[in-house]
Amino acid sequence: MSVEQEKTNENNDDIIVIKDLNKWYGEFHVLKDINLRVKKGEKIVICGPSGSGKSTMTRCINRLEEFQRGSLTVNGVEMIEDVKNIEAIRREVGMVFQHFNLFPHLTILENLTLGPIWVQKKPKKEAEATAMKYLERVKIPDQANKFPGQLSGGQQQRVAIARSLCMNPEIMLFDEPTSALDPEMIKEVLDVMIELANEGMTMLCVTHEMGFAKKVADRVIFMDAGEIVEQNTPEEIFNNPQTDRLQLFLSQILDH
Amino acid sequence: MKEFKPLPDQPAPNDTVGPIHWVKDNFFSSAMNTIATLLILALLATVVPPLVDWLLISANWSGTTQDACTKDGACWVFVIAWSKQFFYGSYPTEELWRINLCVLMLIGVIASSQLLNKDWRNKFSIPAFLLLPFVCILILDGSWIGLEYVSTDYWGGFALNVLLAAASIIVAFPLSFVWALGRRSEMPFIKSVSILLIEFFRGVPVLALFFMGSVMLPLFFPEGTNVDKLVRVWIVLTLFMAGYMAEVFRGGFQAVPTGQYEAADSLGLSYWQKTLLIILPQVIKVSMPNILATFVMLFKNTTFLLIIGIFEVLSTTQTALTNSNWLGGHSTEGYLFVAIVFWICCYSMSRISASIERKLDTSHKN
Amino acid sequence: MSEKPQVKSSPSFFNNPRNRSIIYQLLLLFGLGYFFYSIISNTLANMEARGIQSGYDFLFNTAGFDILMSLIPYDATNTYGRTFIVGLLNTVLVSIIGIILSTIVGFIMGVAHFSHNLLIRKLATAYVETFRNIPLLLQIFFWYFAVLAALPSARQSMSLGEVIFLNVRGLYFPGLTPEGGASVVYAAIAAAIIGIFVLKRWAKKRQDDTGQQFPVLWVSLGMLFGLPLLALIVMGFPFAWDIPYLKGFNFRGGVTVIPELMALALALTVYTGAFIAEAVRAGIQAVPHGQTEAARSIGLKEGKIMKLIIVPQAMRVIVPLLNSEYQSLVKNSTLATAIGYPDLFTVFVGTTLNQTGQAIEIVFMTMAVYFVVNMTISFLMNRLNSSVALTER
């Protein structure tokens, strides 16, 4: 009830608002004073060297990681230590992982209908119909009755995307979705993501696929040492880096 | 171009690190946890002080007879008075040096495997380890090497548990390897015989095997043959162990990548060259944790020999407890002592097994 | 290139793999044949020399000895065949008790390993590491000779509300003697069990059709206890309490658990429980953390994540391990013979074999029983395995 009220109260077009977010792993300061506002429909690519905190920041958005200081609001719901709020936020946010994390004991179709049936309490038929719709969109409806282990990495990742979409999320988070894939499978996953971007989904992607960033990103965020170092349009980031750190990073990932 | 200077690290907020937070996190993180912590602490507070008092503070340590146990606590005098029997059985006192010598050799071999480099370990420690039980049997028996003969009737105590377990695993090693090979064989008859053997010795209670050994084996031999009781037990323990180890080796074979077989084949090695030189070392390596676990089971199971009247340590304890001079109800002390001896041996072996497993886990990744 | 190695175009007879395989197998066959031939001929000769008649006729002779505990009517005038049944039932009884209790203990201790509370974690570890590294027989003796033997005599029994008594002779608790109308209560229990199955199917179908979830577990529990309770009330409690009472130096009436059974069941439970705890821990650890994260990210609640994601995957690891632990437990129950609990081994391989000398028949029958029991466990566990764990790949 209160969740719904909060939603309507703060009605602007910023769907994610992060203010002065700080996180520690024990004594280690992983995220330092992160401030970020994401508009509805905006596509953001986050890059940076490993250990820069980009995954951690993304995972804070659907509370896979806790943070110690600052505030985080998703679609008008503030992230506080309250099961109701956390559930409300997770319903709005879909997430795709580096290692797919499909449920190996369930068929592809069951992977997709699990959320709609148990979280959204939809009838099985309806959930399956939705699932098939999304499987068609990721172009593997014929694999519906197989188990995840029988699919290639690219297919598994597309299923993982479809699984998130079945929950009808407002926001999609991608945590290095292509870095565990063989080169020839990267494209099929990126194609699905581009299509999704073109449909107006709000997206946050942690990725090193710079081609993808140039093609779809409204904004590229460069992170290092737990903070946002630069954020700008892809053209500005790639052609006109403002800091030595970003320049070094770009030279490392582009020159090979 | 701006130079990027990272923000300075700030100390974590007080409520997330530090000893107070650690205590809160581990003991009082929720209402349920707080209740559990308090309950357990209360339980420990009621159990531990009297236990420590009984075990140590009010315990009786000095003396030679039951009458020395005047205080309320444990009567460790009982354990001390019988400790020679517990460890050596009724082996003649003037010949005890033989058992001690065997123990020293065992310690020496184990130490050598830790201290020597890999080359010498293969040349010395492993053969020495394989031969040790037989050497010990010769020394303990005596008649073969010009010492005074000590009949197996006098062998006993914890030394016998160790000896039987060690002698059994060493014979079981090659036997189980052959069975495991047989089970993998493509020859149908050899395969089915191997499966029958393995499943038989795994599926039957070990006690039934001991009974077979003591009741049925004499029927199998020609009349007049008299096989020593310990030898029969040794045979049974070996076969039992071989059944379990064959399954361990089968798992080991499956863990060796097919590429290894293909590589060996492409070198033109024969079946036995391939099996013994390339595959066996790898199988033993990956099977080591499970071999140790199986050995721990075998070692614990040597106490079952009490039931067929072998004077291993538990049976010595039972004898001591029913001795007319010690009828004061010292069973707790006696069992506790034997339990601690076994626990030390088995726990250290399981630790070693776990550490090998961790090492294998990291060296076999990818 | 250098010249080819000299290989004959037609390999010699012995180098042909097929011929080799036949020769090896024939060698083994002859070896085994000779082995069995000599064993059998020796055995026959030995048996003749000792005057033992082979065959199973002895099963119909009068046993002439008493048995400490029996689940079916038995006295010394019954046959050896009946001693087999008595022993078998006692083995089955202690095995079932052991399996149920060790599963409960093992699952609690295995899950406790993942507690947020350090004390609980340490206690679970201490339990596992202590009891699985001490020989089972020693534990049986400890419970039997050190703990249970130290209980007070019948006259000084410990009691719980004067209906349950514990003393050195055993545990006594009230029994129920059915009276008229008891069958209604039995029917209610049966109805509750059937009702639960029907409810489960109905709830599944309803969820499939409408998406509505139904609290099956709670309603099932309610039915399981509520229906029999209702029947009890309606029928005016159609049972007579058979409360144990002290007469002379011992208790009469009620149900008695002899100390031998208590000690054996306790030791088997504690020992096997430690191994099951390890199995459960291994099973839960085998489920990658990513599974939980993925389930959280689609919005499942923690309880549902456990039920739908963690348990089915953990069970795939746990069930095969449970299978072998249960089989070990049944095999280990033969240690009953060390404290005189009248299981199959004590009664049949012990007393009956001693009296009849029919070693081969008796050992064969006993081994067959353990094989059959273990096959049954294996079969049931494999069924469980295929029902909890769907195939992967």
XYZ file of C-alpha atoms in Angstrom, chain B residues 223-364:
142
model
C 40.443 -80.957 5.991
C 43.246 -80.419 8.421
C 44.290 -77.070 7.010
C 44.543 -74.644 9.875
C 44.590 -71.042 8.848
C 45.538 -68.558 11.539
C 42.584 -66.543 12.800
C 44.313 -63.242 12.081
C 45.151 -64.322 8.551
C 41.493 -65.108 7.924
C 40.550 -61.693 9.266
C 43.214 -60.137 7.095
C 41.782 -61.841 4.005
C 38.271 -60.653 4.838
C 39.343 -57.079 5.558
C 41.349 -57.011 2.343
C 38.448 -58.197 0.212
C 36.054 -55.790 1.928
C 38.445 -52.901 1.404
C 39.081 -53.953 -2.194
C 35.366 -53.794 -2.972
C 35.116 -50.216 -1.763
C 38.425 -49.125 -3.268
C 37.531 -50.590 -6.647
C 34.597 -48.189 -6.747
C 36.873 -45.329 -5.706
C 39.242 -46.217 -8.534
C 36.364 -46.431 -10.977
C 35.532 -42.837 -10.108
C 39.222 -42.014 -10.520
C 39.288 -43.562 -13.990
C 36.300 -41.480 -15.007
C 38.039 -38.354 -13.766
C 41.048 -38.889 -16.023
C 40.352 -36.959 -19.233
C 39.902 -39.011 -22.412
C 42.678 -36.959 -23.948
C 45.144 -38.785 -21.721
C 44.126 -42.155 -23.139
C 44.282 -40.793 -26.659
C 47.693 -39.274 -26.047
C 48.972 -42.569 -24.640
C 47.544 -44.463 -27.601
C 49.090 -42.061 -30.044
C 52.493 -42.706 -28.465
C 52.031 -46.364 -29.374
C 52.068 -47.651 -25.809
C 50.667 -51.095 -25.109
C 47.595 -51.576 -22.902
C 49.590 -52.325 -19.768
C 52.185 -49.629 -20.422
C 49.398 -47.146 -20.935
C 47.501 -48.274 -17.843
C 50.425 -48.470 -15.440
C 52.576 -45.576 -16.643
C 50.078 -42.965 -17.753
C 46.707 -43.694 -16.227
C 47.474 -45.275 -12.833
C 49.460 -42.342 -11.416
C 46.685 -39.944 -12.372
C 43.955 -42.213 -11.050
C 45.727 -42.559 -7.703
C 46.214 -38.837 -7.530
C 42.571 -37.928 -8.080
C 41.364 -40.840 -5.929
C 43.586 -40.036 -2.963
C 40.969 -38.173 -0.881
C 38.459 -40.979 -1.334
C 41.058 -43.669 -0.668
C 41.837 -41.977 2.624
C 38.145 -41.725 3.460
C 37.722 -45.426 2.721
C 40.747 -46.191 4.858
C 39.236 -44.245 7.743
C 36.127 -46.401 7.431
C 38.214 -49.582 7.376
C 40.208 -48.406 10.354
C 37.081 -47.698 12.387
C 35.627 -51.031 11.313
C 38.572 -52.968 12.743
C 36.790 -52.558 16.086
C 34.083 -54.913 14.760
C 36.625 -57.710 15.208
C 35.711 -57.702 18.882
C 32.598 -59.626 17.918
C 34.566 -62.577 16.557
C 36.910 -62.573 19.526
C 39.992 -60.764 18.251
C 41.767 -58.794 20.973
C 41.787 -55.430 19.326
C 41.613 -52.295 21.437
C 37.869 -52.198 22.088
C 37.831 -55.805 23.134
C 40.777 -55.165 25.444
C 38.759 -52.332 26.940
C 35.795 -54.619 27.506
C 38.113 -57.123 29.210
C 39.546 -54.402 31.421
C 36.059 -53.181 32.345
C 34.989 -56.630 33.459
C 38.209 -57.335 35.370
C 37.301 -58.169 38.953
C 39.757 -55.603 40.347
C 38.227 -52.783 38.344
C 34.504 -53.248 38.695
C 33.909 -49.669 39.788
C 32.128 -48.614 36.611
C 34.914 -47.017 34.614
C 33.274 -47.588 31.257
C 32.993 -43.860 30.482
C 36.702 -43.298 31.087
C 37.652 -46.386 29.104
C 35.460 -45.599 26.083
C 36.416 -41.941 26.183
C 40.083 -42.834 26.042
C 39.674 -45.234 23.103
C 37.405 -42.712 21.398
C 40.035 -39.989 21.721
C 42.753 -42.238 20.294
C 40.594 -43.137 17.303
C 39.374 -39.598 16.902
C 42.889 -38.197 16.682
C 43.846 -40.733 14.006
C 40.653 -40.458 11.947
C 40.308 -36.704 12.236
C 43.872 -36.072 11.106
C 43.393 -38.412 8.160
C 40.183 -36.673 7.172
C 41.961 -33.298 7.411
C 44.736 -34.587 5.140
C 42.130 -35.930 2.752
C 40.359 -32.570 2.693
C 43.580 -30.670 2.041
C 44.506 -32.988 -0.851
C 41.033 -32.449 -2.229
C 41.459 -28.684 -2.076
C 44.816 -28.944 -3.829
C 43.324 -31.146 -6.550
C 40.443 -28.743 -6.883
C 42.733 -25.864 -7.719
C 45.182 -27.788 -9.902
C 42.431 -29.383 -11.970
